[in-house]
XYZ file of C-alpha atoms in Angstrom:
684
model
C 29.691 -4.539 -2.905
C 28.171 -1.568 -1.167
C 24.692 -2.229 -2.520
C 21.507 -1.231 -0.779
C 19.626 -4.388 0.032
C 15.847 -4.264 -0.193
C 14.148 -6.513 2.349
C 11.809 -9.193 1.095
C 8.304 -7.940 0.414
C 9.214 -4.283 0.844
C 8.417 -1.264 -1.323
C 11.685 -0.206 -2.970
C 10.346 2.780 -4.867
C 12.085 5.518 -2.899
C 15.224 3.875 -1.581
C 17.579 4.832 -4.402
C 16.067 7.887 -6.105
C 19.317 9.850 -5.734
C 21.308 7.508 -7.994
C 21.300 8.030 -11.737
C 22.121 4.383 -12.481
C 20.231 1.750 -10.498
C 20.934 -1.808 -11.619
C 18.841 -4.647 -10.220
C 20.346 -7.993 -9.272
C 18.889 -10.964 -7.357
C 20.352 -11.146 -3.897
C 21.082 -14.826 -4.523
C 22.699 -14.353 -7.939
C 25.991 -16.125 -8.532
C 29.228 -14.398 -7.455
C 30.330 -13.760 -11.041
C 27.140 -11.791 -11.681
C 27.614 -9.809 -8.468
C 31.162 -8.912 -9.485
C 30.010 -7.913 -12.977
C 27.344 -5.586 -11.568
C 29.809 -4.183 -9.061
C 32.235 -3.374 -11.879
C 29.494 -1.500 -13.785
C 28.643 0.532 -10.681
C 32.314 1.336 -10.044
C 32.872 2.393 -13.671
C 29.811 4.665 -13.592
C 31.081 6.358 -10.456
C 34.556 6.701 -11.971
C 33.181 8.761 -14.871
C 31.243 11.065 -12.569
C 27.806 9.458 -12.354
C 25.949 8.215 -9.311
C 25.253 4.497 -9.318
C 24.019 1.777 -7.018
C 23.232 -1.917 -7.229
C 19.755 -2.830 -6.042
C 19.836 -6.287 -4.468
C 16.342 -7.733 -4.460
C 14.735 -10.773 -2.965
C 11.331 -12.062 -3.931
C 8.591 -11.328 -3.265
C 8.958 -7.593 -3.894
C 5.911 -5.390 -3.399
C 5.368 -2.083 -5.151
C 7.412 -0.294 -7.822
C 11.016 -1.414 -8.291
C 13.612 1.321 -7.862
C 15.851 0.146 -10.702
C 16.376 1.390 -14.241
C 18.763 -1.300 -15.528
C 17.935 -5.006 -15.563
C 20.700 -7.535 -16.177
C 19.091 -10.382 -18.119
C 20.901 -13.504 -16.972
C 19.796 -16.667 -15.203
C 17.583 -17.005 -13.306
C 15.284 -15.257 -15.808
C 12.375 -16.360 -13.621
C 13.493 -13.615 -11.245
C 13.060 -10.999 -13.981
C 9.634 -12.375 -14.889
C 8.604 -12.063 -11.250
C 9.837 -8.470 -11.120
C 7.918 -7.492 -14.244
C 4.774 -9.060 -12.824
C 5.244 -7.172 -9.557
C 5.887 -3.931 -11.470
C 4.376 -4.097 -14.997
C 5.879 -0.723 -15.952
C 9.393 -1.856 -15.080
C 10.459 -2.894 -18.580
C 9.085 0.253 -20.240
C 11.158 2.417 -17.936
C 14.337 0.299 -17.955
C 17.344 -0.576 -20.028
C 17.815 -4.335 -20.252
C 21.376 -5.607 -20.365
C 21.365 -9.001 -22.104
C 24.071 -11.553 -21.368
C 22.597 -14.721 -22.893
C 24.276 -15.471 -26.268
C 22.210 -16.628 -29.257
C 23.562 -20.157 -28.748
C 21.829 -20.325 -25.363
C 18.426 -21.946 -24.982
C 17.457 -18.990 -22.760
C 18.040 -16.443 -25.532
C 14.402 -16.608 -26.641
C 13.253 -15.392 -23.232
C 15.919 -12.693 -23.299
C 14.696 -11.497 -26.696
C 11.097 -11.321 -25.466
C 12.053 -9.155 -22.508
C 14.322 -6.976 -24.665
C 11.469 -6.381 -27.127
C 9.319 -4.902 -24.378
C 12.024 -2.768 -22.746
C 12.703 0.906 -23.379
C 16.238 0.093 -24.567
C 18.397 -2.993 -24.908
C 22.127 -3.667 -24.758
C 23.892 -6.981 -25.301
C 27.327 -8.175 -24.204
C 27.804 -10.235 -27.385
C 27.986 -8.736 -30.857
C 26.243 -11.847 -32.166
C 23.436 -11.137 -29.714
C 23.018 -7.626 -31.085
C 22.933 -9.028 -34.617
C 20.290 -11.607 -33.774
C 18.136 -9.091 -31.904
C 18.382 -6.710 -34.880
C 17.265 -9.538 -37.171
C 14.145 -9.742 -35.017
C 13.568 -6.000 -35.271
C 14.926 -5.181 -31.800
C 17.478 -2.389 -31.561
C 20.331 -3.338 -29.237
C 23.550 -1.468 -28.448
C 26.691 -3.540 -27.896
C 27.987 -3.500 -24.310
C 31.631 -4.534 -24.367
C 32.594 -6.099 -21.045
C 35.981 -4.724 -20.104
C 38.374 -3.638 -17.404
C 37.201 -1.931 -14.245
C 39.133 -1.241 -11.077
C 36.457 -3.152 -9.173
C 37.488 -6.368 -10.916
C 40.939 -6.461 -9.382
C 41.725 -7.857 -5.949
C 42.816 -5.203 -3.472
C 45.901 -7.126 -2.360
C 49.058 -7.105 -4.451
C 49.571 -10.147 -6.671
C 51.264 -12.975 -4.769
C 54.856 -13.773 -5.655
C 53.853 -17.390 -6.139
C 50.263 -18.257 -6.998
C 49.011 -21.161 -4.885
C 46.712 -22.609 -7.575
C 48.082 -23.737 -10.922
C 44.811 -24.572 -12.683
C 41.356 -23.295 -11.761
C 37.930 -24.104 -13.170
C 34.758 -22.299 -12.078
C 31.241 -23.182 -13.081
C 28.215 -25.316 -12.484
C 27.924 -27.554 -15.494
C 25.868 -29.904 -17.569
C 26.307 -33.656 -17.836
C 28.440 -33.067 -20.924
C 30.811 -30.825 -18.994
C 30.848 -33.238 -16.084
C 32.328 -35.883 -18.355
C 34.834 -33.370 -19.703
C 35.999 -32.401 -16.207
C 36.355 -36.086 -15.294
C 38.502 -36.588 -18.395
C 40.915 -33.902 -17.134
C 41.860 -35.955 -14.063
C 45.012 -37.528 -15.492
C 46.325 -34.097 -16.577
C 45.368 -32.220 -13.409
C 46.880 -34.334 -10.639
C 50.527 -33.195 -11.088
C 49.427 -29.601 -10.539
C 47.784 -27.638 -7.763
C 44.270 -27.420 -9.123
C 40.886 -26.332 -7.876
C 37.520 -27.249 -9.355
C 34.849 -24.853 -8.090
C 31.349 -26.094 -8.855
C 28.687 -24.008 -7.085
C 25.750 -26.232 -6.139
C 23.525 -23.859 -8.074
C 24.722 -20.994 -10.264
C 21.897 -18.896 -8.876
C 22.913 -19.201 -5.211
C 25.539 -16.823 -3.904
C 26.154 -18.820 -0.738
C 29.644 -18.640 0.697
C 28.982 -21.942 2.445
C 28.994 -23.693 -0.924
C 31.087 -21.877 -3.473
C 33.501 -19.711 -1.419
C 33.315 -17.019 -4.072
C 31.430 -14.151 -2.485
C 32.687 -10.597 -2.606
C 36.408 -10.103 -2.784
C 37.143 -13.812 -2.469
C 36.292 -14.391 -6.150
C 38.838 -11.763 -7.120
C 41.322 -13.240 -4.652
C 40.765 -16.719 -6.041
C 41.531 -15.496 -9.565
C 44.484 -13.433 -8.355
C 45.889 -16.551 -6.669
C 45.534 -18.781 -9.763
C 47.861 -19.169 -12.724
C 45.317 -20.418 -15.278
C 41.528 -20.487 -15.612
C 39.917 -23.242 -17.703
C 36.603 -22.199 -19.255
C 33.971 -24.539 -20.676
C 30.764 -23.712 -22.494
C 27.607 -24.634 -20.655
C 24.107 -25.602 -21.739
C 24.729 -25.363 -25.469
C 26.497 -22.009 -25.385
C 29.306 -21.496 -27.881
C 30.301 -17.932 -26.975
C 32.920 -16.658 -24.566
C 31.736 -16.018 -21.004
C 32.860 -12.408 -20.989
C 32.349 -11.418 -17.326
C 34.393 -14.349 -16.020
C 37.086 -14.115 -18.716
C 37.597 -10.398 -18.127
C 37.698 -10.849 -14.333
C 40.363 -13.529 -14.740
C 42.567 -11.441 -17.040
C 42.187 -8.405 -14.773
C 43.687 -10.481 -11.970
C 46.518 -11.911 -14.034
C 44.935 -15.344 -14.470
C 45.590 -16.671 -17.976
C 42.443 -17.882 -19.745
C 42.339 -21.177 -21.637
C 38.882 -21.552 -23.138
C 36.984 -24.001 -25.239
C 36.824 -22.788 -28.850
C 34.391 -19.854 -28.737
C 32.575 -17.501 -31.046
C 32.561 -13.733 -30.617
C 35.785 -13.429 -28.593
C 37.089 -10.241 -30.266
C 38.706 -7.906 -29.301
C 40.592 -10.646 -27.429
C 42.776 -12.567 -29.875
C 43.294 -16.302 -29.413
C 46.961 -17.166 -29.172
C 47.839 -13.615 -28.202
C 45.682 -12.849 -25.175
C 44.272 -16.290 -24.336
C 44.462 -19.880 -25.562
C 41.707 -22.032 -26.986
C 41.273 -25.723 -27.635
C 38.898 -28.639 -27.566
C 37.124 -29.069 -24.257
C 38.832 -32.356 -23.418
C 42.301 -30.891 -24.177
C 42.175 -27.796 -21.951
C 43.890 -29.362 -18.917
C 46.642 -30.777 -21.129
C 47.203 -27.350 -22.713
C 47.320 -25.804 -19.237
C 49.974 -28.262 -18.112
C 52.148 -27.448 -21.102
C 51.815 -23.718 -20.474
C 52.720 -24.110 -16.790
C 55.855 -25.974 -17.862
C 56.764 -23.003 -20.086
C 56.942 -20.276 -17.447
C 58.224 -17.620 -19.837
C 55.288 -18.072 -22.234
C 52.877 -18.025 -19.299
C 54.234 -14.736 -17.971
C 54.288 -13.147 -21.432
C 50.676 -14.076 -22.154
C 49.603 -12.804 -18.735
C 51.317 -9.482 -19.385
C 49.962 -9.091 -22.938
C 46.411 -9.951 -21.958
C 46.354 -7.583 -18.986
C 47.862 -4.693 -20.953
C 45.381 -5.195 -23.797
C 42.439 -5.345 -21.398
C 43.579 -2.380 -19.333
C 44.404 -0.117 -22.265
C 42.013 -1.197 -25.018
C 38.917 -2.760 -23.440
C 37.861 -0.575 -20.549
C 34.359 -0.905 -19.128
C 33.938 2.857 -18.891
C 33.052 3.392 -22.557
C 30.276 0.800 -22.428
C 28.979 2.216 -19.157
C 28.929 5.679 -20.745
C 26.679 4.330 -23.526
C 24.498 2.698 -20.886
C 24.157 6.012 -19.052
C 23.204 7.738 -22.308
C 20.305 5.314 -22.686
C 19.317 5.651 -19.022
C 19.071 9.431 -19.414
C 16.428 9.017 -22.121
C 14.141 6.909 -19.916
C 10.813 8.438 -18.832
C 10.770 9.576 -15.217
C 9.072 7.122 -12.805
C 6.214 9.536 -12.112
C 5.307 9.692 -15.808
C 5.457 5.934 -16.210
C 3.390 5.323 -13.079
C 0.317 6.954 -14.684
C -0.181 3.824 -16.734
C 0.603 1.414 -13.919
C -2.953 0.376 -13.149
C -3.771 -0.285 -16.804
C -0.550 -2.245 -17.232
C -1.246 -4.370 -14.181
C -4.696 -5.150 -15.510
C -3.173 -6.093 -18.857
C -0.826 -8.492 -17.129
C -3.683 -10.124 -15.236
C -5.603 -10.395 -18.491
C -2.713 -12.199 -20.143
C -1.560 -9.435 -22.472
C 2.038 -10.407 -21.692
C 2.531 -14.103 -22.144
C 5.764 -15.842 -21.372
C 7.085 -17.661 -24.433
C 7.596 -21.367 -24.323
C 11.260 -22.402 -24.190
C 12.676 -22.732 -27.675
C 13.539 -26.185 -28.882
C 17.234 -26.949 -28.777
C 19.093 -27.449 -32.001
C 20.833 -30.750 -32.623
C 24.176 -29.101 -31.808
C 22.851 -27.689 -28.550
C 21.371 -31.016 -27.555
C 24.673 -32.729 -28.289
C 26.546 -30.096 -26.306
C 24.272 -30.483 -23.323
C 24.474 -34.280 -23.621
C 22.615 -34.871 -20.450
C 19.031 -33.697 -20.588
C 17.381 -30.988 -18.535
C 19.102 -29.454 -15.586
C 18.538 -31.473 -12.439
C 18.200 -34.806 -14.232
C 21.238 -37.016 -14.061
C 22.273 -39.057 -17.053
C 24.399 -41.189 -14.739
C 22.110 -43.830 -13.197
C 25.082 -45.673 -11.719
C 25.914 -42.625 -9.602
C 22.317 -42.414 -8.397
C 22.183 -46.119 -7.659
C 25.166 -45.810 -5.347
C 23.630 -42.873 -3.528
C 26.329 -40.515 -4.775
C 25.352 -37.215 -6.354
C 26.904 -36.523 -9.762
C 28.139 -32.988 -10.319
C 25.115 -31.849 -12.301
C 22.461 -33.206 -9.948
C 19.696 -30.937 -8.808
C 21.134 -29.613 -5.526
C 17.738 -29.314 -3.892
C 16.595 -32.829 -4.689
C 16.223 -35.331 -1.886
C 17.548 -38.849 -2.141
C 15.832 -40.812 -4.867
C 13.705 -43.291 -3.030
C 13.709 -46.792 -4.414
C 10.462 -48.236 -5.644
C 8.630 -50.607 -3.321
C 9.742 -53.719 -5.256
C 13.372 -52.531 -5.202
C 13.245 -51.815 -1.475
C 11.777 -55.267 -0.866
C 14.473 -56.811 -3.047
C 17.195 -55.038 -1.087
C 15.787 -56.357 2.190
C 15.730 -59.851 0.685
C 19.342 -59.534 -0.483
C 20.471 -58.374 2.961
C 18.694 -61.320 4.590
C 20.195 -63.716 2.026
C 23.694 -62.384 2.704
C 23.236 -62.839 6.448
C 22.045 -66.439 5.920
C 24.978 -67.173 3.612
C 27.473 -65.923 6.184
C 25.890 -68.080 8.879
C 26.075 -71.102 6.577
C 29.733 -70.321 5.821
C 30.455 -70.255 9.544
C 28.674 -73.593 10.035
C 30.555 -75.135 7.117
C 33.857 -73.927 8.574
C 32.975 -75.511 11.933
C 32.054 -78.792 10.287
C 35.248 -78.926 8.181
C 37.746 -77.814 10.799
C 35.980 -78.536 14.068
C 36.339 -74.945 15.241
C 34.428 -71.714 14.683
C 35.910 -69.231 12.190
C 38.899 -67.473 13.700
C 40.158 -63.952 13.200
C 41.788 -63.195 9.838
C 45.131 -64.901 9.421
C 48.357 -63.226 8.405
C 49.342 -64.185 4.874
C 52.485 -62.172 4.172
C 54.238 -58.862 4.751
C 57.036 -57.014 2.993
C 60.638 -56.795 4.158
C 60.228 -53.102 5.005
C 56.983 -53.466 6.956
C 58.330 -54.165 10.447
C 60.604 -51.115 10.603
C 58.250 -48.614 8.954
C 56.847 -45.642 10.889
C 53.934 -44.582 8.704
C 51.990 -41.364 8.995
C 49.160 -42.760 6.867
C 47.735 -46.284 6.893
C 46.047 -47.150 3.611
C 43.408 -49.814 4.294
C 42.199 -51.940 1.386
C 39.430 -54.530 1.865
C 39.464 -56.994 -1.038
C 36.646 -59.210 -2.258
C 36.702 -60.632 -5.770
C 38.618 -57.775 -7.401
C 41.453 -59.724 -9.015
C 41.183 -57.779 -12.293
C 41.148 -54.334 -10.657
C 43.558 -54.952 -7.779
C 46.740 -54.506 -9.806
C 46.022 -50.909 -10.854
C 44.726 -50.115 -7.370
C 47.888 -51.293 -5.579
C 50.213 -49.763 -8.169
C 48.477 -46.403 -7.736
C 48.920 -46.540 -3.959
C 52.564 -47.536 -4.291
C 53.177 -44.476 -6.498
C 52.059 -42.087 -3.743
C 54.598 -39.407 -2.987
C 55.478 -36.923 -0.267
C 54.223 -38.899 2.742
C 55.228 -42.025 4.685
C 52.557 -44.702 4.480
C 51.808 -48.380 4.846
C 49.374 -50.577 2.920
C 47.117 -52.938 4.871
C 45.004 -55.324 2.823
C 42.491 -57.951 3.912
C 41.087 -60.513 1.535
C 37.509 -61.136 2.663
C 37.309 -64.766 1.506
C 37.448 -63.988 -2.213
C 36.674 -66.909 -4.494
C 38.790 -65.550 -7.363
C 42.540 -64.977 -7.407
C 42.536 -61.723 -5.421
C 44.446 -63.043 -2.414
C 47.117 -64.730 -4.539
C 47.645 -61.593 -6.602
C 47.925 -59.377 -3.497
C 50.525 -61.753 -2.075
C 52.553 -61.701 -5.291
C 52.388 -57.901 -5.396
C 53.677 -57.506 -1.838
C 56.488 -60.002 -2.399
C 57.492 -58.166 -5.591
C 57.663 -54.797 -3.793
C 59.827 -55.339 -0.686
C 60.440 -51.586 -0.329
C 56.703 -50.927 0.140
C 55.553 -51.338 3.778
C 52.609 -53.679 3.246
C 50.839 -56.572 4.933
C 48.081 -58.969 3.847
C 45.512 -60.835 5.912
C 42.872 -63.324 4.795
C 39.510 -63.956 6.423
C 38.265 -67.575 6.471
C 34.695 -66.446 5.671
C 33.229 -63.333 4.117
C 32.031 -60.898 6.777
C 31.510 -57.736 4.708
C 33.384 -54.549 3.976
C 32.578 -52.839 7.288
C 34.043 -55.738 9.287
C 37.087 -55.846 6.996
C 37.719 -52.126 7.433
C 37.376 -52.340 11.206
C 39.793 -55.268 11.298
C 42.366 -53.326 9.301
C 41.869 -50.225 11.448
C 42.763 -52.309 14.498
C 46.159 -53.063 12.928
C 46.862 -49.557 11.592
C 49.909 -47.713 12.900
C 49.400 -44.376 11.154
C 47.668 -41.415 12.792
C 45.626 -41.082 9.601
C 43.648 -43.715 7.696
C 43.080 -43.620 3.965
C 40.113 -45.815 3.097
C 40.505 -47.422 -0.314
C 38.242 -49.807 -2.165
C 40.146 -52.381 -4.207
C 38.676 -51.289 -7.533
C 39.583 -47.596 -7.227
C 42.694 -45.584 -8.096
C 44.500 -42.678 -6.438
C 46.879 -40.263 -8.087
C 50.416 -39.861 -6.662
C 49.693 -36.490 -5.025
C 46.445 -37.566 -3.318
C 47.724 -38.586 0.132
C 49.962 -35.525 0.462
C 47.232 -33.071 -0.586
C 44.670 -34.636 1.753
C 47.157 -34.662 4.627
C 48.072 -31.018 3.986
C 44.381 -30.164 4.280
C 44.007 -31.876 7.657
C 47.199 -30.349 8.977
C 45.939 -26.905 7.938
C 42.539 -27.562 9.537
C 43.104 -29.382 12.851
C 39.375 -29.320 13.661
C 38.414 -31.414 10.618
C 37.865 -35.121 11.278
C 38.603 -36.114 7.690
C 39.376 -34.749 4.239
C 37.960 -35.986 0.960
C 38.890 -35.285 -2.682
C 36.921 -34.917 -5.872
C 36.881 -38.105 -7.936
C 36.565 -38.823 -11.630
C 34.086 -41.629 -12.226
C 35.280 -44.264 -14.695
C 32.405 -46.378 -15.976
C 33.646 -49.445 -17.802
C 36.462 -47.582 -19.514
C 34.705 -44.246 -20.099
C 35.008 -41.107 -17.993
C 31.438 -40.630 -16.907
C 30.895 -38.268 -13.986
C 32.432 -36.504 -10.984
C 31.965 -37.502 -7.346
C 32.599 -35.668 -4.082
C 31.646 -32.311 -5.556
C 30.156 -30.453 -2.595
C 31.736 -29.113 0.584
C 30.542 -30.343 3.960
C 26.857 -29.714 4.540
C 25.012 -31.450 7.370
C 21.571 -30.932 5.884
C 22.527 -32.364 2.507
C 24.270 -35.256 4.229
C 21.170 -36.269 6.155
C 19.104 -36.269 2.967
C 21.504 -38.297 0.858
C 25.107 -39.389 0.888
C 27.335 -37.261 -1.317
C 30.746 -38.177 0.137
C 32.412 -41.401 -0.950
C 34.253 -43.675 1.477
C 37.598 -42.821 -0.170
C 38.805 -40.241 2.347
C 41.678 -39.529 4.738
C 40.353 -39.899 8.302
C 41.975 -39.183 11.645
C 42.385 -42.595 13.293
C 41.516 -41.155 16.703
C 38.200 -39.884 15.361
C 37.071 -43.167 13.847
C 38.113 -45.103 16.941
C 36.199 -42.653 19.118
C 32.910 -43.475 17.339
C 33.563 -47.224 17.365
C 34.550 -47.645 13.720
C 32.200 -48.582 10.895
C 28.793 -49.982 11.740
C 28.532 -53.685 10.890
C 24.743 -53.609 10.866
C 23.812 -55.633 7.738
C 21.026 -53.158 6.982
C 23.755 -50.616 6.224
C 25.537 -52.835 3.706
C 27.193 -50.499 1.138
C 26.020 -47.471 3.154
C 28.367 -47.776 6.139
C 30.355 -44.737 4.983
C 27.217 -42.558 5.007
C 26.462 -43.776 8.513
C 30.004 -42.910 9.649
C 29.743 -39.345 8.315
C 26.365 -38.948 10.073
C 27.836 -40.081 13.396
C 30.694 -37.635 12.907
C 28.166 -34.868 12.257
C 26.278 -35.886 15.400
C 29.404 -34.904 17.338
C 29.712 -31.672 15.357
C 32.735 -32.994 13.513
C 33.094 -32.301 9.817
C 35.005 -33.211 6.691
C 37.208 -30.773 4.796
C 36.582 -30.780 1.053
C 39.598 -30.824 -1.277
C 38.402 -29.440 -4.612
C 41.041 -31.288 -6.628
C 40.627 -34.353 -8.832
C 42.825 -36.770 -6.887
C 41.246 -40.178 -7.452
C 39.306 -42.358 -9.876
C 36.146 -44.117 -8.755
C 35.527 -47.142 -10.956
C 32.109 -48.582 -11.705
C 32.273 -52.091 -13.109
C 29.563 -54.460 -14.248
C 30.109 -56.496 -11.060
C 30.359 -53.523 -8.692
C 28.044 -53.735 -5.694
C 27.212 -50.077 -6.280
C 25.485 -51.013 -9.529
C 23.070 -53.387 -7.813
C 19.916 -52.726 -5.839
C 21.921 -53.854 -2.826
C 24.155 -50.803 -3.150
C 21.350 -48.239 -3.223
C 19.934 -46.248 -0.349
C 16.225 -46.277 0.386
C 14.001 -44.625 2.951
C 14.626 -47.396 5.473
C 18.382 -46.906 5.174
C 18.102 -43.136 5.514
C 15.844 -43.481 8.555
C 18.306 -45.849 10.219
C 21.207 -43.473 9.578
C 19.203 -40.542 10.929
C 18.418 -42.522 14.088
C 22.155 -42.627 14.782
C 22.296 -38.820 14.795
C 19.276 -37.696 16.870
C 20.861 -34.484 18.162
C 21.856 -33.466 14.653
C 18.361 -34.163 13.331
C 16.837 -32.056 16.106
C 19.258 -29.254 15.324
C 18.398 -29.347 11.634
C 14.687 -29.300 12.452
C 15.019 -25.972 14.246
C 14.423 -22.716 12.337
C 17.364 -21.888 10.111
C 19.397 -19.502 12.230
C 23.128 -19.148 12.620
C 24.469 -21.966 14.790
C 27.878 -20.951 16.011
C 28.637 -24.430 17.236
C 28.006 -26.150 13.933
C 31.109 -26.196 11.753
C 29.552 -25.777 8.309
C 32.217 -25.882 5.639
């Protein structure tokens, strides 16, 4: 964005004195904030001013060479700046973005009260600040040339439905509920691991790529976050500027945009359905795109707001005059004259909207128990270690399972006079022998009679790719094997085959057995209680064909907890460091058969029971292989009362993590080195 970047700990007082407008932004702010600041700078230059963005990284020593402060998360960054330079607020214009419905508004108001001037991007924010005796000028976010992608609009946009935003537990459930409406379309769910990290490794939105992403998308779905009920102006305007139609949750303070004319609104859970209907009506989509862009371009330009901002900047005291009180101000800060306010208590509506507690705390214990990170988890948290009693119980359960399997083998010997043999063939469909599948879908089955029907029907509905279904009943004691046989016999057109093991040997053994029979070059690993959408195999295969270096591809999943959409799995792109702290990639993935054979398949070590997928990803990473993330909701991960993932047995503990790390010693040594660019490590 052409900004001058101040190194950490440096004195920035003289770096930008030539610019009339100097707007500070954290170097690790989210991409939407960077684009917003860039558009302000570009608009100021367009009307004849000089302007720069000052990218700062803490700690900063000495006076800050900025005269505009954008008050948006993380507000802790602004507090740190004002402590480093106590005169900063008195010689700055603060630009407030937090709406009154936000829990952070109280902090914003405190900073605005101590600034030379204040502006707010929401009219309701100006009204509330005025009620508190704080004068604030409205800053209408609008069109700027910097918002538009440089390239011409594509003739056909590759993404039908786009959603951008880190979200609360409430929004996580909403996004999961969209799954059934999203799968027919080309969608992309972009969930930065932290809205305050502008890391291309995670969110792929830095610089021009955010504009390009919007320019390449038909529709943007916008949800409120953390109790907010107002339109997210910077993102909405950026979308419209790039021809991406906005469909937003019902919002306050959206004028001068008019719902129904320039964008659509609806209930949060209905947004994906509305998007699908609009995509089906191409004429209405094109007309709304045209109306919204024309209205933004002609009626809501950023330049007029930037002109008002410059007027306020020109009334600020010069830095030399303000510096005369610097020592006294610093002493006042040390003496506690400026006290940070406590966070305001949330209203009942805000608490209901958040519906998940403080950021970084998951309301989905089932996700945590399985070792899978829900969408709203704290990205910096390590795996949640089990308590000592739980860890001991897991060891006991593993030992008990091993003893039971030995006893089953002894019983088999005593009954039949022979040791347990390999799984026996039960049945296969009429089309199986002549099929030439590209993908082999492998389905281990153990006591999932109730869930197996929807699982197999979902696989059979897959489209756009040749595939076979290989199922192995791992000595179920319910009717799973009989149902699978009936299903295969009732679907002769579906290339499918069923085996049955005489004794239960575990999911890793069952998967390895099925892999040995697979004919496809790609393996789709499917648990018998999960569901895939018809486009899943084709989208995952397209990803691997487009990225020949990837060992596997994995989709986002909606988590269905006993009939209720509950969370989202498989949120983050490939990250070796995160992987070695905690598993965040479910077993449901499309894997190159050659890759899994090369590492010897799944580990059958009983200590890795329910964690064999994590171990496989770690061994892939040890070889510098990686998985390619498909940011589309293509599957449903079901959590039932009898799911192993809901038991202590299904959880990871420190012993499990240590064992997995021992299988990737080179990777662990590489991660232990100072964080420098590693050209050989394919971080996605």
